[in-house]
Amino acid sequence: GENVEQHPSTLSVQEGDSAVIKCTYSDSASNYFPWYKQELGKRPQLIIDIRSNVGEKKDQRIAVTLNKTAKHFSLHITETQPEDSAVYFCAASINDMRFGAGTRLTVKP
Amino acid sequence: DTEVTQTPKHLVMGMTNKKSLKCEQHMGHRAMYWYKQKAKKPPELMFVYSYEKLSINESVPSRFSPECPNSSLLNLHLHALQPEDSALYLCASSQQHRLLGYTFGSGTRLTVV
């Protein structure tokens, strides 16, 4: 089955800086790559996703890039704000969603 | 309605109890999922229902029994659980199985004593 690895496990940045989280996947047939944000005690919420036929997607301060050849994808958050602090999960999907281990992002004011 | 509703939000049960978790969506989604999430860990897939039929069972112990009475409802029946089963149980739905766009419910935080 699909195996998703995510790095780093924790990330601390200063407000206004950029944050980058990276994931790799094992199954080249995976065709959908969402990113979820989970605040403490709350549900995972989809923040951005990308399909395998697209290399990059941007939504305001958030962007995702996909390199199918290398089987990795990344989340980029620019101009970080304290409210961006949360755990971020990447996932890869062929038949079902498999999550990475998560990255705890802390944005310091 | 663009939400997945889970009840109860919190549940404490003894190891000899029988309880059920409920999940409901009215988005017309035909795939529904149960995930289990332990503290500081990612959600782990338990079951997938597609068009009200069990599609995937990720080798989950029989003390967890899923049920999909109709396309809007998903239940998880619990019996003879162990303390290590304490976790956040998340329900999710998507338009169809193998298609994108999962919507998660808020989860049921289960404590087994």
mmCIF file with all atom_site columns, N, CA, C and O in Angstrom, chain A residues 28-77:
data_model
loop_
_atom_site.group_PDB
_atom_site.id
_atom_site.type_symbol
_atom_site.label_atom_id
_atom_site.label_alt_id
_atom_site.label_comp_id
_atom_site.label_asym_id
_atom_site.label_entity_id
_atom_site.label_seq_id
_atom_site.pdbx_PDB_ins_code
_atom_site.Cartn_x
_atom_site.Cartn_y
_atom_site.Cartn_z
_atom_site.occupancy
_atom_site.B_iso_or_equiv
_atom_site.pdbx_formal_charge
_atom_site.auth_seq_id
_atom_site.auth_comp_id
_atom_site.auth_asym_id
_atom_site.auth_atom_id
_atom_site.pdbx_PDB_model_num
ATOM 1   N N  . SER A 1 28 ? 3.608   5.231  -7.235  1.00 0.00 ? 28 SER A N  1
ATOM 2   C CA . SER A 1 28 ? 3.552   6.158  -8.369  1.00 0.00 ? 28 SER A CA 1
ATOM 3   C C  . SER A 1 28 ? 2.150   6.291  -8.949  1.00 0.00 ? 28 SER A C  1
ATOM 4   O O  . SER A 1 28 ? 1.876   7.210  -9.724  1.00 0.00 ? 28 SER A O  1
ATOM 5   N N  . ALA A 1 29 ? 1.228   5.404  -8.575  1.00 0.00 ? 29 ALA A N  1
ATOM 6   C CA . ALA A 1 29 ? -0.151  5.490  -9.058  1.00 0.00 ? 29 ALA A CA 1
ATOM 7   C C  . ALA A 1 29 ? -0.985  6.509  -8.279  1.00 0.00 ? 29 ALA A C  1
ATOM 8   O O  . ALA A 1 29 ? -2.093  6.853  -8.695  1.00 0.00 ? 29 ALA A O  1
ATOM 9   N N  . SER A 1 30 ? -0.472  6.995  -7.154  1.00 0.00 ? 30 SER A N  1
ATOM 10  C CA . SER A 1 30 ? -1.212  8.011  -6.393  1.00 0.00 ? 30 SER A CA 1
ATOM 11  C C  . SER A 1 30 ? -1.485  9.211  -7.277  1.00 0.00 ? 30 SER A C  1
ATOM 12  O O  . SER A 1 30 ? -0.603  9.659  -8.033  1.00 0.00 ? 30 SER A O  1
ATOM 13  N N  . ASN A 1 31 ? -2.702  9.736  -7.185  1.00 0.00 ? 31 ASN A N  1
ATOM 14  C CA . ASN A 1 31 ? -3.079  10.789 -8.120  1.00 0.00 ? 31 ASN A CA 1
ATOM 15  C C  . ASN A 1 31 ? -3.723  12.008 -7.469  1.00 0.00 ? 31 ASN A C  1
ATOM 16  O O  . ASN A 1 31 ? -4.173  12.925 -8.145  1.00 0.00 ? 31 ASN A O  1
ATOM 17  N N  . TYR A 1 32 ? -3.759  12.020 -6.153  1.00 0.00 ? 32 TYR A N  1
ATOM 18  C CA . TYR A 1 32 ? -4.398  13.142 -5.471  1.00 0.00 ? 32 TYR A CA 1
ATOM 19  C C  . TYR A 1 32 ? -3.655  13.391 -4.167  1.00 0.00 ? 32 TYR A C  1
ATOM 20  O O  . TYR A 1 32 ? -3.400  12.456 -3.404  1.00 0.00 ? 32 TYR A O  1
ATOM 21  N N  . PHE A 1 33 ? -3.320  14.668 -3.922  1.00 0.00 ? 33 PHE A N  1
ATOM 22  C CA . PHE A 1 33 ? -2.446  15.002 -2.800  1.00 0.00 ? 33 PHE A CA 1
ATOM 23  C C  . PHE A 1 33 ? -3.025  16.199 -2.038  1.00 0.00 ? 33 PHE A C  1
ATOM 24  O O  . PHE A 1 33 ? -2.785  17.353 -2.394  1.00 0.00 ? 33 PHE A O  1
ATOM 25  N N  . PRO A 1 34 ? -3.778  15.933 -0.995  1.00 0.00 ? 34 PRO A N  1
ATOM 26  C CA . PRO A 1 34 ? -4.344  17.022 -0.198  1.00 0.00 ? 34 PRO A CA 1
ATOM 27  C C  . PRO A 1 34 ? -3.466  17.345 1.010   1.00 0.00 ? 34 PRO A C  1
ATOM 28  O O  . PRO A 1 34 ? -2.651  16.530 1.454   1.00 0.00 ? 34 PRO A O  1
ATOM 29  N N  . TRP A 1 35 ? -3.664  18.534 1.524   1.00 0.00 ? 35 TRP A N  1
ATOM 30  C CA . TRP A 1 35 ? -3.041  18.963 2.765   1.00 0.00 ? 35 TRP A CA 1
ATOM 31  C C  . TRP A 1 35 ? -4.142  19.360 3.740   1.00 0.00 ? 35 TRP A C  1
ATOM 32  O O  . TRP A 1 35 ? -5.075  20.082 3.373   1.00 0.00 ? 35 TRP A O  1
ATOM 33  N N  . TYR A 1 36 ? -3.993  18.884 4.984   1.00 0.00 ? 36 TYR A N  1
ATOM 34  C CA . TYR A 1 36 ? -4.966  19.179 6.017   1.00 0.00 ? 36 TYR A CA 1
ATOM 35  C C  . TYR A 1 36 ? -4.296  19.935 7.164   1.00 0.00 ? 36 TYR A C  1
ATOM 36  O O  . TYR A 1 36 ? -3.149  19.673 7.511   1.00 0.00 ? 36 TYR A O  1
ATOM 37  N N  . LYS A 1 37 ? -5.061  20.840 7.740   1.00 0.00 ? 37 LYS A N  1
ATOM 38  C CA . LYS A 1 37 ? -4.631  21.579 8.925   1.00 0.00 ? 37 LYS A CA 1
ATOM 39  C C  . LYS A 1 37 ? -5.509  21.131 10.084  1.00 0.00 ? 37 LYS A C  1
ATOM 40  O O  . LYS A 1 37 ? -6.737  21.097 9.964   1.00 0.00 ? 37 LYS A O  1
ATOM 41  N N  . GLN A 1 38 ? -4.874  20.777 11.200  1.00 0.00 ? 38 GLN A N  1
ATOM 42  C CA . GLN A 1 38 ? -5.651  20.341 12.360  1.00 0.00 ? 38 GLN A CA 1
ATOM 43  C C  . GLN A 1 38 ? -5.205  21.134 13.583  1.00 0.00 ? 38 GLN A C  1
ATOM 44  O O  . GLN A 1 38 ? -4.073  21.035 14.041  1.00 0.00 ? 38 GLN A O  1
ATOM 45  N N  . GLU A 1 39 ? -6.123  21.946 14.070  1.00 0.00 ? 39 GLU A N  1
ATOM 46  C CA . GLU A 1 39 ? -5.867  22.676 15.302  1.00 0.00 ? 39 GLU A CA 1
ATOM 47  C C  . GLU A 1 39 ? -6.213  21.773 16.481  1.00 0.00 ? 39 GLU A C  1
ATOM 48  O O  . GLU A 1 39 ? -6.980  20.811 16.345  1.00 0.00 ? 39 GLU A O  1
ATOM 49  N N  . LEU A 1 40 ? -5.656  22.110 17.629  1.00 0.00 ? 40 LEU A N  1
ATOM 50  C CA . LEU A 1 40 ? -5.787  21.263 18.812  1.00 0.00 ? 40 LEU A CA 1
ATOM 51  C C  . LEU A 1 40 ? -7.249  20.999 19.136  1.00 0.00 ? 40 LEU A C  1
ATOM 52  O O  . LEU A 1 40 ? -8.045  21.935 19.276  1.00 0.00 ? 40 LEU A O  1
ATOM 53  N N  . GLY A 1 41 ? -7.612  19.730 19.214  1.00 0.00 ? 41 GLY A N  1
ATOM 54  C CA . GLY A 1 41 ? -8.969  19.346 19.586  1.00 0.00 ? 41 GLY A CA 1
ATOM 55  C C  . GLY A 1 41 ? -10.005 19.497 18.485  1.00 0.00 ? 41 GLY A C  1
ATOM 56  O O  . GLY A 1 41 ? -11.192 19.326 18.727  1.00 0.00 ? 41 GLY A O  1
ATOM 57  N N  . LYS A 1 42 ? -9.539  19.802 17.263  1.00 0.00 ? 42 LYS A N  1
ATOM 58  C CA . LYS A 1 42 ? -10.491 20.009 16.165  1.00 0.00 ? 42 LYS A CA 1
ATOM 59  C C  . LYS A 1 42 ? -10.271 19.001 15.044  1.00 0.00 ? 42 LYS A C  1
ATOM 60  O O  . LYS A 1 42 ? -9.322  18.244 15.041  1.00 0.00 ? 42 LYS A O  1
ATOM 61  N N  . ARG A 1 43 ? -11.185 19.038 14.093  1.00 0.00 ? 43 ARG A N  1
ATOM 62  C CA . ARG A 1 43 ? -11.113 18.100 12.971  1.00 0.00 ? 43 ARG A CA 1
ATOM 63  C C  . ARG A 1 43 ? -10.049 18.549 11.976  1.00 0.00 ? 43 ARG A C  1
ATOM 64  O O  . ARG A 1 43 ? -9.729  19.728 11.888  1.00 0.00 ? 43 ARG A O  1
ATOM 65  N N  . PRO A 1 44 ? -9.509  17.605 11.190  1.00 0.00 ? 44 PRO A N  1
ATOM 66  C CA . PRO A 1 44 ? -8.639  18.005 10.080  1.00 0.00 ? 44 PRO A CA 1
ATOM 67  C C  . PRO A 1 44 ? -9.464  18.781 9.050   1.00 0.00 ? 44 PRO A C  1
ATOM 68  O O  . PRO A 1 44 ? -10.583 18.368 8.711   1.00 0.00 ? 44 PRO A O  1
ATOM 69  N N  . GLN A 1 45 ? -8.906  19.865 8.555   1.00 0.00 ? 45 GLN A N  1
ATOM 70  C CA . GLN A 1 45 ? -9.601  20.665 7.546   1.00 0.00 ? 45 GLN A CA 1
ATOM 71  C C  . GLN A 1 45 ? -8.730  20.792 6.312   1.00 0.00 ? 45 GLN A C  1
ATOM 72  O O  . GLN A 1 45 ? -7.553  21.141 6.417   1.00 0.00 ? 45 GLN A O  1
ATOM 73  N N  . LEU A 1 46 ? -9.327  20.520 5.179   1.00 0.00 ? 46 LEU A N  1
ATOM 74  C CA . LEU A 1 46 ? -8.607  20.609 3.909   1.00 0.00 ? 46 LEU A CA 1
ATOM 75  C C  . LEU A 1 46 ? -8.243  22.059 3.633   1.00 0.00 ? 46 LEU A C  1
ATOM 76  O O  . LEU A 1 46 ? -9.094  22.950 3.680   1.00 0.00 ? 46 LEU A O  1
ATOM 77  N N  . ILE A 1 47 ? -6.967  22.318 3.368   1.00 0.00 ? 47 ILE A N  1
ATOM 78  C CA . ILE A 1 47 ? -6.545  23.694 3.079   1.00 0.00 ? 47 ILE A CA 1
ATOM 79  C C  . ILE A 1 47 ? -6.150  23.877 1.622   1.00 0.00 ? 47 ILE A C  1
ATOM 80  O O  . ILE A 1 47 ? -6.306  24.956 1.069   1.00 0.00 ? 47 ILE A O  1
ATOM 81  N N  . ILE A 1 48 ? -5.645  22.835 1.006   1.00 0.00 ? 48 ILE A N  1
ATOM 82  C CA . ILE A 1 48 ? -5.289  22.903 -0.403  1.00 0.00 ? 48 ILE A CA 1
ATOM 83  C C  . ILE A 1 48 ? -5.039  21.493 -0.898  1.00 0.00 ? 48 ILE A C  1
ATOM 84  O O  . ILE A 1 48 ? -4.699  20.605 -0.104  1.00 0.00 ? 48 ILE A O  1
ATOM 85  N N  . ASP A 1 49 ? -5.242  21.271 -2.173  1.00 0.00 ? 49 ASP A N  1
ATOM 86  C CA . ASP A 1 49 ? -4.988  19.953 -2.734  1.00 0.00 ? 49 ASP A CA 1
ATOM 87  C C  . ASP A 1 49 ? -4.477  20.109 -4.162  1.00 0.00 ? 49 ASP A C  1
ATOM 88  O O  . ASP A 1 49 ? -4.605  21.175 -4.772  1.00 0.00 ? 49 ASP A O  1
ATOM 89  N N  . ILE A 1 50 ? -3.890  19.047 -4.672  1.00 0.00 ? 50 ILE A N  1
ATOM 90  C CA . ILE A 1 50 ? -3.364  19.083 -6.025  1.00 0.00 ? 50 ILE A CA 1
ATOM 91  C C  . ILE A 1 50 ? -3.537  17.708 -6.647  1.00 0.00 ? 50 ILE A C  1
ATOM 92  O O  . ILE A 1 50 ? -3.414  16.680 -5.980  1.00 0.00 ? 50 ILE A O  1
ATOM 93  N N  . ARG A 1 51 ? -3.855  17.709 -7.923  1.00 0.00 ? 51 ARG A N  1
ATOM 94  C CA . ARG A 1 51 ? -3.993  16.452 -8.653  1.00 0.00 ? 51 ARG A CA 1
ATOM 95  C C  . ARG A 1 51 ? -2.696  16.166 -9.393  1.00 0.00 ? 51 ARG A C  1
ATOM 96  O O  . ARG A 1 51 ? -1.884  17.048 -9.620  1.00 0.00 ? 51 ARG A O  1
ATOM 97  N N  . SER A 1 52 ? -2.575  14.921 -9.816  1.00 0.00 ? 52 SER A N  1
ATOM 98  C CA . SER A 1 52 ? -1.300  14.484 -10.386 1.00 0.00 ? 52 SER A CA 1
ATOM 99  C C  . SER A 1 52 ? -1.003  15.103 -11.741 1.00 0.00 ? 52 SER A C  1
ATOM 100 O O  . SER A 1 52 ? 0.128   15.034 -12.206 1.00 0.00 ? 52 SER A O  1
ATOM 101 N N  . ASN A 1 53 ? -1.982  15.730 -12.380 1.00 0.00 ? 53 ASN A N  1
ATOM 102 C CA . ASN A 1 53 ? -1.725  16.318 -13.693 1.00 0.00 ? 53 ASN A CA 1
ATOM 103 C C  . ASN A 1 53 ? -1.338  17.796 -13.600 1.00 0.00 ? 53 ASN A C  1
ATOM 104 O O  . ASN A 1 53 ? -1.247  18.490 -14.614 1.00 0.00 ? 53 ASN A O  1
ATOM 105 N N  . VAL A 1 54 ? -1.115  18.256 -12.365 1.00 0.00 ? 54 VAL A N  1
ATOM 106 C CA . VAL A 1 54 ? -0.767  19.660 -12.143 1.00 0.00 ? 54 VAL A CA 1
ATOM 107 C C  . VAL A 1 54 ? 0.523   19.718 -11.351 1.00 0.00 ? 54 VAL A C  1
ATOM 108 O O  . VAL A 1 54 ? 0.732   18.915 -10.436 1.00 0.00 ? 54 VAL A O  1
ATOM 109 N N  . GLY A 1 55 ? 1.406   20.674 -11.663 1.00 0.00 ? 55 GLY A N  1
ATOM 110 C CA . GLY A 1 55 ? 2.676   20.763 -10.962 1.00 0.00 ? 55 GLY A CA 1
ATOM 111 C C  . GLY A 1 55 ? 2.668   21.716 -9.774  1.00 0.00 ? 55 GLY A C  1
ATOM 112 O O  . GLY A 1 55 ? 3.450   21.549 -8.838  1.00 0.00 ? 55 GLY A O  1
ATOM 113 N N  . GLU A 1 56 ? 1.764   22.689 -9.818  1.00 0.00 ? 56 GLU A N  1
ATOM 114 C CA . GLU A 1 56 ? 1.740   23.690 -8.754  1.00 0.00 ? 56 GLU A CA 1
ATOM 115 C C  . GLU A 1 56 ? 0.350   24.283 -8.649  1.00 0.00 ? 56 GLU A C  1
ATOM 116 O O  . GLU A 1 56 ? -0.363  24.433 -9.650  1.00 0.00 ? 56 GLU A O  1
ATOM 117 N N  . LYS A 1 57 ? -0.020  24.616 -7.419  1.00 0.00 ? 57 LYS A N  1
ATOM 118 C CA . LYS A 1 57 ? -1.314  25.266 -7.191  1.00 0.00 ? 57 LYS A CA 1
ATOM 119 C C  . LYS A 1 57 ? -1.150  26.260 -6.057  1.00 0.00 ? 57 LYS A C  1
ATOM 120 O O  . LYS A 1 57 ? -0.448  25.981 -5.078  1.00 0.00 ? 57 LYS A O  1
ATOM 121 N N  . LYS A 1 58 ? -1.788  27.410 -6.203  1.00 0.00 ? 58 LYS A N  1
ATOM 122 C CA . LYS A 1 58 ? -1.619  28.459 -5.192  1.00 0.00 ? 58 LYS A CA 1
ATOM 123 C C  . LYS A 1 58 ? -2.981  28.988 -4.770  1.00 0.00 ? 58 LYS A C  1
ATOM 124 O O  . LYS A 1 58 ? -3.896  29.146 -5.591  1.00 0.00 ? 58 LYS A O  1
ATOM 125 N N  . ASP A 1 59 ? -3.105  29.288 -3.490  1.00 0.00 ? 59 ASP A N  1
ATOM 126 C CA . ASP A 1 59 ? -4.326  29.884 -2.946  1.00 0.00 ? 59 ASP A CA 1
ATOM 127 C C  . ASP A 1 59 ? -3.897  30.897 -1.899  1.00 0.00 ? 59 ASP A C  1
ATOM 128 O O  . ASP A 1 59 ? -3.587  30.537 -0.765  1.00 0.00 ? 59 ASP A O  1
ATOM 129 N N  . GLN A 1 60 ? -3.824  32.148 -2.297  1.00 0.00 ? 60 GLN A N  1
ATOM 130 C CA . GLN A 1 60 ? -3.405  33.247 -1.422  1.00 0.00 ? 60 GLN A CA 1
ATOM 131 C C  . GLN A 1 60 ? -2.018  32.954 -0.850  1.00 0.00 ? 60 GLN A C  1
ATOM 132 O O  . GLN A 1 60 ? -1.051  32.907 -1.607  1.00 0.00 ? 60 GLN A O  1
ATOM 133 N N  . ARG A 1 61 ? -1.889  32.748 0.460   1.00 0.00 ? 61 ARG A N  1
ATOM 134 C CA . ARG A 1 61 ? -0.559  32.572 1.051   1.00 0.00 ? 61 ARG A CA 1
ATOM 135 C C  . ARG A 1 61 ? -0.082  31.120 1.034   1.00 0.00 ? 61 ARG A C  1
ATOM 136 O O  . ARG A 1 61 ? 1.023   30.814 1.481   1.00 0.00 ? 61 ARG A O  1
ATOM 137 N N  . ILE A 1 62 ? -0.903  30.238 0.511   1.00 0.00 ? 62 ILE A N  1
ATOM 138 C CA . ILE A 1 62 ? -0.582  28.807 0.541   1.00 0.00 ? 62 ILE A CA 1
ATOM 139 C C  . ILE A 1 62 ? -0.369  28.311 -0.878  1.00 0.00 ? 62 ILE A C  1
ATOM 140 O O  . ILE A 1 62 ? -1.127  28.660 -1.791  1.00 0.00 ? 62 ILE A O  1
ATOM 141 N N  . ALA A 1 63 ? 0.658   27.486 -1.051  1.00 0.00 ? 63 ALA A N  1
ATOM 142 C CA . ALA A 1 63 ? 0.920   26.882 -2.353  1.00 0.00 ? 63 ALA A CA 1
ATOM 143 C C  . ALA A 1 63 ? 1.370   25.439 -2.143  1.00 0.00 ? 63 ALA A C  1
ATOM 144 O O  . ALA A 1 63 ? 1.957   25.102 -1.097  1.00 0.00 ? 63 ALA A O  1
ATOM 145 N N  . VAL A 1 64 ? 1.098   24.630 -3.120  1.00 0.00 ? 64 VAL A N  1
ATOM 146 C CA . VAL A 1 64 ? 1.567   23.247 -3.096  1.00 0.00 ? 64 VAL A CA 1
ATOM 147 C C  . VAL A 1 64 ? 2.255   22.961 -4.425  1.00 0.00 ? 64 VAL A C  1
ATOM 148 O O  . VAL A 1 64 ? 1.801   23.407 -5.483  1.00 0.00 ? 64 VAL A O  1
ATOM 149 N N  . THR A 1 65 ? 3.374   22.265 -4.351  1.00 0.00 ? 65 THR A N  1
ATOM 150 C CA . THR A 1 65 ? 4.092   21.847 -5.551  1.00 0.00 ? 65 THR A CA 1
ATOM 151 C C  . THR A 1 65 ? 4.185   20.332 -5.574  1.00 0.00 ? 65 THR A C  1
ATOM 152 O O  . THR A 1 65 ? 4.262   19.691 -4.521  1.00 0.00 ? 65 THR A O  1
ATOM 153 N N  . LEU A 1 66 ? 4.173   19.768 -6.751  1.00 0.00 ? 66 LEU A N  1
ATOM 154 C CA . LEU A 1 66 ? 4.223   18.321 -6.922  1.00 0.00 ? 66 LEU A CA 1
ATOM 155 C C  . LEU A 1 66 ? 5.278   17.957 -7.946  1.00 0.00 ? 66 LEU A C  1
ATOM 156 O O  . LEU A 1 66 ? 5.295   18.524 -9.049  1.00 0.00 ? 66 LEU A O  1
ATOM 157 N N  . ASN A 1 67 ? 6.145   17.038 -7.587  1.00 0.00 ? 67 ASN A N  1
ATOM 158 C CA . ASN A 1 67 ? 7.134   16.492 -8.506  1.00 0.00 ? 67 ASN A CA 1
ATOM 159 C C  . ASN A 1 67 ? 6.856   14.999 -8.632  1.00 0.00 ? 67 ASN A C  1
ATOM 160 O O  . ASN A 1 67 ? 7.232   14.208 -7.768  1.00 0.00 ? 67 ASN A O  1
ATOM 161 N N  . LYS A 1 68 ? 6.170   14.625 -9.702  1.00 0.00 ? 68 LYS A N  1
ATOM 162 C CA . LYS A 1 68 ? 5.751   13.226 -9.854  1.00 0.00 ? 68 LYS A CA 1
ATOM 163 C C  . LYS A 1 68 ? 6.926   12.304 -10.105 1.00 0.00 ? 68 LYS A C  1
ATOM 164 O O  . LYS A 1 68 ? 6.923   11.146 -9.688  1.00 0.00 ? 68 LYS A O  1
ATOM 165 N N  . THR A 1 69 ? 7.926   12.811 -10.791 1.00 0.00 ? 69 THR A N  1
ATOM 166 C CA . THR A 1 69 ? 9.085   11.974 -11.095 1.00 0.00 ? 69 THR A CA 1
ATOM 167 C C  . THR A 1 69 ? 9.783   11.567 -9.806  1.00 0.00 ? 69 THR A C  1
ATOM 168 O O  . THR A 1 69 ? 10.144  10.402 -9.615  1.00 0.00 ? 69 THR A O  1
ATOM 169 N N  . ALA A 1 70 ? 9.965   12.540 -8.926  1.00 0.00 ? 70 ALA A N  1
ATOM 170 C CA . ALA A 1 70 ? 10.642  12.285 -7.661  1.00 0.00 ? 70 ALA A CA 1
ATOM 171 C C  . ALA A 1 70 ? 9.686   11.773 -6.595  1.00 0.00 ? 70 ALA A C  1
ATOM 172 O O  . ALA A 1 70 ? 10.129  11.377 -5.513  1.00 0.00 ? 70 ALA A O  1
ATOM 173 N N  . LYS A 1 71 ? 8.407   11.800 -6.865  1.00 0.00 ? 71 LYS A N  1
ATOM 174 C CA . LYS A 1 71 ? 7.372   11.377 -5.917  1.00 0.00 ? 71 LYS A CA 1
ATOM 175 C C  . LYS A 1 71 ? 7.457   12.164 -4.623  1.00 0.00 ? 71 LYS A C  1
ATOM 176 O O  . LYS A 1 71 ? 7.479   11.600 -3.515  1.00 0.00 ? 71 LYS A O  1
ATOM 177 N N  . HIS A 1 72 ? 7.513   13.479 -4.771  1.00 0.00 ? 72 HIS A N  1
ATOM 178 C CA . HIS A 1 72 ? 7.400   14.295 -3.576  1.00 0.00 ? 72 HIS A CA 1
ATOM 179 C C  . HIS A 1 72 ? 6.575   15.544 -3.849  1.00 0.00 ? 72 HIS A C  1
ATOM 180 O O  . HIS A 1 72 ? 6.441   15.997 -4.983  1.00 0.00 ? 72 HIS A O  1
ATOM 181 N N  . PHE A 1 73 ? 5.989   16.064 -2.796  1.00 0.00 ? 73 PHE A N  1
ATOM 182 C CA . PHE A 1 73 ? 5.173   17.270 -2.874  1.00 0.00 ? 73 PHE A CA 1
ATOM 183 C C  . PHE A 1 73 ? 5.379   18.093 -1.606  1.00 0.00 ? 73 PHE A C  1
ATOM 184 O O  . PHE A 1 73 ? 5.774   17.551 -0.570  1.00 0.00 ? 73 PHE A O  1
ATOM 185 N N  . SER A 1 74 ? 5.185   19.377 -1.744  1.00 0.00 ? 74 SER A N  1
ATOM 186 C CA . SER A 1 74 ? 5.513   20.290 -0.658  1.00 0.00 ? 74 SER A CA 1
ATOM 187 C C  . SER A 1 74 ? 4.420   21.326 -0.452  1.00 0.00 ? 74 SER A C  1
ATOM 188 O O  . SER A 1 74 ? 3.756   21.728 -1.406  1.00 0.00 ? 74 SER A O  1
ATOM 189 N N  . LEU A 1 75 ? 4.292   21.744 0.789   1.00 0.00 ? 75 LEU A N  1
ATOM 190 C CA . LEU A 1 75 ? 3.381   22.835 1.166   1.00 0.00 ? 75 LEU A CA 1
ATOM 191 C C  . LEU A 1 75 ? 4.221   24.055 1.500   1.00 0.00 ? 75 LEU A C  1
ATOM 192 O O  . LEU A 1 75 ? 5.187   23.959 2.262   1.00 0.00 ? 75 LEU A O  1
ATOM 193 N N  . HIS A 1 76 ? 3.857   25.187 0.923   1.00 0.00 ? 76 HIS A N  1
ATOM 194 C CA . HIS A 1 76 ? 4.564   26.429 1.178   1.00 0.00 ? 76 HIS A CA 1
ATOM 195 C C  . HIS A 1 76 ? 3.570   27.428 1.755   1.00 0.00 ? 76 HIS A C  1
ATOM 196 O O  . HIS A 1 76 ? 2.528   27.691 1.141   1.00 0.00 ? 76 HIS A O  1
ATOM 197 N N  . ILE A 1 77 ? 3.904   27.979 2.914   1.00 0.00 ? 77 ILE A N  1
ATOM 198 C CA . ILE A 1 77 ? 3.077   29.024 3.515   1.00 0.00 ? 77 ILE A CA 1
ATOM 199 C C  . ILE A 1 77 ? 3.939   30.278 3.602   1.00 0.00 ? 77 ILE A C  1
ATOM 200 O O  . ILE A 1 77 ? 5.013   30.271 4.210   1.00 0.00 ? 77 ILE A O  1
#
